Amino acid sequence: MDQIAENLAVVRRRIADAAHVVGRDPAEVRLLLAVKTQPVDAVRAALDAGADLLGHNRAQELVATGPGLAAPGTPAHEMHFIGHLQSNKVNQVLRWAGCVQTVDTLRLAQRLDAAVARRVAGTENGAGRNGPAVEDDGGASPLDVMVQVNTSGEPTKAGVDPAGAVELASAVGALPHLRLRGFMTIGANSPDVDVVRASYEALAQVRRDVLAGGAPGTGDATELSMGMSGDLEIAVAAGATMVRVGTAVFGARPPV
Ligand SMILES: *Cc1c(COP(=O)(O)O)cnc(C)c1O
């Protein structure tokens, strides 16, 4: 598990170096650990080494590891959902995640909004949206969300088209039980650095367009969640405020 602490330090250094190259403050870039397939012990080792932000992309795993990561003595942390969210999993995900980064249709946003509303009304038993450190507040506060944008145009990737992103962000911002925090993308899967960079710059452009549009409920949409183990430097250069890293910290995942 010392290896995890060591890897974490290497990744933090990569983020800091990448920020310095473009004159950014490294503190502007948060590190989210993508913990899919990792046993709770490995995740806890990362938390003990100072990680404070985790992301799950499978609802089933999120629910399975939730109690273990809520156990007494676990360092406080935030949990985000970063995978495709099926509508029948909304309530489970809300129970364990404080932010859903993968809103790419108005329909999903409306389902999330309705689920939070039910919780506010007290008919749903949603708990620790911010991990073990947060008491159940009865669901009075809105759920943080991001709009996922398909900036690469790759048909296998989820996300709203950049051309439709402003409209979706405005519609999400108008929902009373959601708080739009920003935008998320999975970068282009290409060996060509320019192609990858273009996909990250496209997300930064979406944020500019949305903030310039000034629609109600979009003023807090400042986050850019982009960049992974292999390309985080490119994302930081393009303005990432959150990089999502798995293998560079935990090692290669077993094939699923
Ligand atoms: C797994 C995952 C990551 C991290 O990918 P690595 O290449 O392992 O760093 C980032 N984002 C999402 C949505 C993921 O599912």
Coordinates of C-alpha atoms and ligand atoms in Angstrom, one line a residue:
M1 CA 0.0 0.0 0.0
D2 CA 3.1 2.2 0.3
Q3 CA 3.1 2.0 -3.5
I4 CA -0.2 3.8 -3.6
A5 CA 1.1 6.7 -1.5
E6 CA 4.2 6.8 -3.7
N7 CA 2.1 6.8 -6.9
L8 CA -0.1 9.5 -5.5
A9 CA 2.9 11.7 -4.9
V10 CA 4.1 11.2 -8.4
V11 CA 0.7 12.1 -9.8
R12 CA 0.5 15.2 -7.6
R13 CA 3.9 16.2 -8.9
R14 CA 2.8 15.7 -12.5
I15 CA -0.2 18.0 -11.9
A16 CA 1.9 20.6 -10.3
D17 CA 4.5 20.5 -13.1
A18 CA 1.8 20.7 -15.7
A19 CA 0.2 23.7 -14.0
H20 CA 3.5 25.5 -13.6
V21 CA 4.3 25.1 -17.3
V22 CA 1.2 27.2 -18.2
G23 CA 1.4 29.5 -15.2
R24 CA -1.5 28.1 -13.3
D25 CA -1.6 27.5 -9.5
P26 CA -1.6 23.8 -8.9
A27 CA -4.1 24.3 -6.2
E28 CA -6.7 25.1 -8.9
V29 CA -6.6 21.4 -10.0
R30 CA -8.2 18.8 -7.8
L31 CA -7.3 15.1 -8.1
L32 CA -10.2 12.7 -8.3
L33 CA -9.2 9.1 -7.9
A34 CA -11.2 6.8 -10.2
V35 CA -11.5 3.7 -8.0
K36 CA -13.3 1.2 -10.2
T37 CA -12.4 -2.4 -9.5
Q38 CA -10.3 -1.4 -6.5
P39 CA -10.8 -3.2 -3.2
V40 CA -11.8 -1.0 -0.2
D41 CA -8.3 -1.6 1.3
A42 CA -6.6 0.0 -1.7
V43 CA -9.0 2.9 -1.7
R44 CA -8.5 3.4 2.1
A45 CA -4.7 3.4 1.5
A46 CA -5.2 6.3 -0.9
L47 CA -7.4 8.2 1.6
D48 CA -4.8 7.6 4.3
A49 CA -2.2 9.1 1.9
G50 CA -4.2 12.2 1.6
A51 CA -6.7 11.6 -1.2
D52 CA -10.0 13.4 -0.5
L53 CA -12.0 13.0 -3.7
L54 CA -13.1 9.7 -5.2
G55 CA -15.1 8.7 -8.3
H56 CA -17.0 5.5 -9.1
N57 CA -18.3 4.8 -12.5
R58 CA -20.4 1.8 -11.7
A59 CA -23.5 2.1 -9.5
Q60 CA -23.2 -1.5 -8.3
E61 CA -19.6 -1.0 -7.1
L62 CA -20.4 2.3 -5.5
V63 CA -23.1 0.7 -3.5
A64 CA -21.0 -2.4 -2.6
T65 CA -18.1 -0.3 -1.3
G66 CA -20.2 2.4 0.3
P67 CA -20.5 0.9 3.7
G68 CA -16.8 0.0 3.9
L69 CA -15.8 3.6 3.0
A70 CA -18.3 5.0 5.6
A71 CA -16.8 2.9 8.4
P72 CA -15.5 4.8 11.4
G73 CA -11.9 5.9 11.1
T74 CA -12.1 6.4 7.3
P75 CA -10.7 9.8 6.4
A76 CA -13.4 12.3 5.2
H77 CA -13.8 12.4 1.4
E78 CA -16.1 13.3 -1.3
M79 CA -17.6 10.7 -3.7
H80 CA -18.6 11.6 -7.3
F81 CA -20.3 9.4 -9.8
I82 CA -18.5 9.4 -13.1
G83 CA -20.1 6.7 -15.1
H84 CA -23.2 6.1 -17.2
L85 CA -26.2 6.4 -14.9
Q86 CA -29.2 4.2 -15.6
S87 CA -32.4 5.6 -14.4
N88 CA -33.2 2.7 -12.2
K89 CA -30.0 3.3 -10.3
V90 CA -30.6 6.9 -9.5
N91 CA -31.7 6.4 -5.9
Q92 CA -28.8 4.1 -5.1
V93 CA -26.3 6.5 -6.6
L94 CA -27.8 9.5 -4.7
R95 CA -27.3 7.6 -1.5
W96 CA -23.5 7.4 -1.8
A97 CA -22.5 10.2 -4.2
G98 CA -22.4 13.9 -3.7
C99 CA -22.0 14.8 -7.3
V100 CA -23.1 13.2 -10.6
Q101 CA -20.6 14.3 -13.3
T102 CA -22.4 12.5 -16.1
V103 CA -25.6 14.3 -16.8
D104 CA -26.0 14.2 -20.6
T105 CA -29.7 14.4 -21.2
L106 CA -32.4 16.6 -19.7
R107 CA -34.4 13.4 -19.0
L108 CA -31.6 12.2 -16.6
A109 CA -31.4 15.6 -15.0
Q110 CA -35.1 15.6 -14.4
R111 CA -35.0 12.2 -12.8
L112 CA -32.2 13.3 -10.5
D113 CA -34.1 16.5 -9.7
A114 CA -37.2 14.5 -8.8
A115 CA -35.2 12.0 -6.7
V116 CA -33.7 14.8 -4.7
A117 CA -37.1 16.4 -4.3
R118 CA -38.5 13.2 -2.9
R119 CA -35.7 13.1 -0.5
V120 CA -36.4 16.7 0.6
A121 CA -40.0 15.6 1.1
G122 CA -38.7 12.9 3.4
T123 CA -40.1 10.0 1.5
E124 CA -36.8 8.7 0.5
N125 CA -34.0 7.8 2.8
G126 CA -30.9 9.4 1.2
A127 CA -27.9 9.6 3.4
G128 CA -24.2 10.5 3.3
R129 CA -24.0 12.4 0.0
N130 CA -20.6 13.6 1.0
G131 CA -19.2 10.5 2.5
P132 CA -18.9 9.5 6.1
A133 CA -18.0 12.9 7.5
V134 CA -21.4 14.4 6.7
E135 CA -24.5 13.8 8.8
D136 CA -27.8 13.2 7.0
D137 CA -29.2 16.7 6.6
G138 CA -32.6 15.5 5.5
G139 CA -31.7 16.3 1.9
A140 CA -32.3 20.0 2.2
S141 CA -29.5 21.0 -0.1
P142 CA -29.4 20.5 -3.9
L143 CA -27.3 17.8 -5.6
D144 CA -24.2 18.9 -7.4
V145 CA -24.1 17.8 -11.0
M146 CA -21.9 18.3 -14.1
V147 CA -22.9 18.1 -17.7
Q148 CA -21.0 15.5 -19.6
V149 CA -20.0 16.6 -23.1
N150 CA -18.8 14.3 -25.9
T151 CA -16.0 16.5 -27.1
S152 CA -14.3 13.9 -29.3
G153 CA -17.3 13.0 -31.5
E154 CA -16.4 9.3 -30.9
P155 CA -19.7 7.4 -31.2
T156 CA -18.8 5.1 -28.3
K157 CA -18.6 7.9 -25.9
A158 CA -21.4 9.3 -23.8
G159 CA -22.1 13.0 -23.5
V160 CA -24.1 15.7 -25.1
D161 CA -22.8 17.2 -28.3
P162 CA -20.9 20.4 -27.8
A163 CA -23.5 22.2 -30.0
G164 CA -26.2 21.2 -27.6
A165 CA -24.3 21.7 -24.4
V166 CA -25.4 25.3 -23.7
E167 CA -29.0 24.5 -24.1
L168 CA -28.7 21.4 -21.8
A169 CA -26.7 23.4 -19.2
S170 CA -29.4 26.1 -19.1
A171 CA -32.1 23.5 -18.6
V172 CA -30.2 21.7 -15.9
G173 CA -29.4 25.1 -14.2
A174 CA -33.1 25.8 -14.0
L175 CA -33.9 22.6 -12.1
P176 CA -34.5 23.6 -8.4
H177 CA -32.9 20.5 -6.7
L178 CA -29.7 20.4 -8.8
R179 CA -26.7 22.7 -8.7
L180 CA -24.7 22.8 -11.9
R181 CA -21.1 22.8 -11.0
G182 CA -19.4 22.5 -14.4
F183 CA -18.6 20.1 -17.2
M184 CA -17.0 16.7 -17.7
T185 CA -15.5 15.0 -20.7
I186 CA -13.6 11.9 -21.6
G187 CA -10.8 13.0 -23.9
A188 CA -10.3 11.8 -27.4
N189 CA -8.8 8.3 -27.6
S190 CA -6.0 9.2 -30.0
P191 CA -2.2 9.0 -30.2
D192 CA -2.3 12.5 -31.7
V193 CA -1.7 15.0 -28.9
D194 CA -3.4 17.8 -31.0
V195 CA -6.6 15.8 -31.3
V196 CA -6.6 15.1 -27.5
R197 CA -5.9 18.8 -26.8
A198 CA -8.7 19.9 -29.1
S199 CA -11.2 17.7 -27.2
Y200 CA -10.2 19.4 -23.9
E201 CA -10.2 22.9 -25.4
A202 CA -13.7 22.1 -26.6
L203 CA -14.8 21.6 -23.0
A204 CA -13.2 24.8 -21.9
Q205 CA -15.1 26.6 -24.8
V206 CA -18.4 25.1 -23.6
R207 CA -17.8 26.5 -20.1
R208 CA -17.0 29.9 -21.6
D209 CA -20.2 29.8 -23.7
V210 CA -22.4 28.8 -20.8
L211 CA -20.9 31.4 -18.4
A212 CA -21.2 34.1 -21.0
G213 CA -24.8 33.1 -21.7
G214 CA -25.6 33.9 -18.1
A215 CA -28.7 31.7 -17.8
P216 CA -30.2 31.4 -14.3
G217 CA -28.5 28.6 -12.3
T218 CA -25.4 28.4 -14.4
G219 CA -23.2 30.9 -12.6
D220 CA -21.5 28.1 -10.5
A221 CA -20.6 26.0 -13.5
T222 CA -16.9 26.6 -13.2
E223 CA -15.5 23.1 -13.0
L224 CA -13.8 21.3 -15.9
S225 CA -13.4 17.6 -15.1
M226 CA -11.0 16.2 -17.7
G227 CA -7.8 14.4 -18.0
M228 CA -6.8 10.8 -17.0
S229 CA -3.6 8.9 -16.2
G230 CA -2.2 9.1 -19.7
D231 CA -3.0 12.7 -20.6
L232 CA -3.6 14.8 -17.5
E233 CA -0.9 17.3 -18.6
I234 CA -2.8 18.1 -21.7
A235 CA -6.0 18.6 -19.7
V236 CA -4.3 20.8 -17.1
A237 CA -2.9 23.0 -19.9
A238 CA -6.4 23.3 -21.3
G239 CA -7.8 24.4 -18.0
A240 CA -8.9 21.3 -16.1
T241 CA -10.0 22.0 -12.5
M242 CA -10.3 18.3 -11.8
V243 CA -8.4 15.4 -13.3
R244 CA -9.6 11.8 -12.9
V245 CA -6.9 9.3 -12.3
G246 CA -7.0 5.5 -11.8
T247 CA -4.2 3.4 -13.1
A248 CA -1.4 5.9 -12.4
V249 CA -2.2 5.5 -8.7
F250 CA -3.6 2.0 -8.4
G251 CA -1.8 0.2 -11.2
A252 CA -3.3 -1.6 -14.1
R253 CA -6.8 -2.9 -13.6
P254 CA -7.6 -6.6 -14.1
P255 CA -9.5 -7.1 -17.3
V256 CA -13.3 -7.2 -16.7
Ligands
LIG1 C1 -11.4 4.8 -15.1 C2 -11.8 6.2 -15.4 C3 -10.8 7.3 -15.3 C4 -9.4 7.0 -15.0 O1 -8.7 6.4 -16.1 P1 -7.2 5.9 -15.9 O2 -6.7 5.8 -17.3 O3 -7.2 4.6 -15.2 O4 -6.5 7.0 -15.2 C5 -11.3 8.5 -15.6 N1 -12.6 8.8 -15.9 C6 -13.5 7.9 -16.0 C7 -14.9 8.3 -16.3 C8 -13.1 6.5 -15.7 O5 -14.1 5.6 -15.8

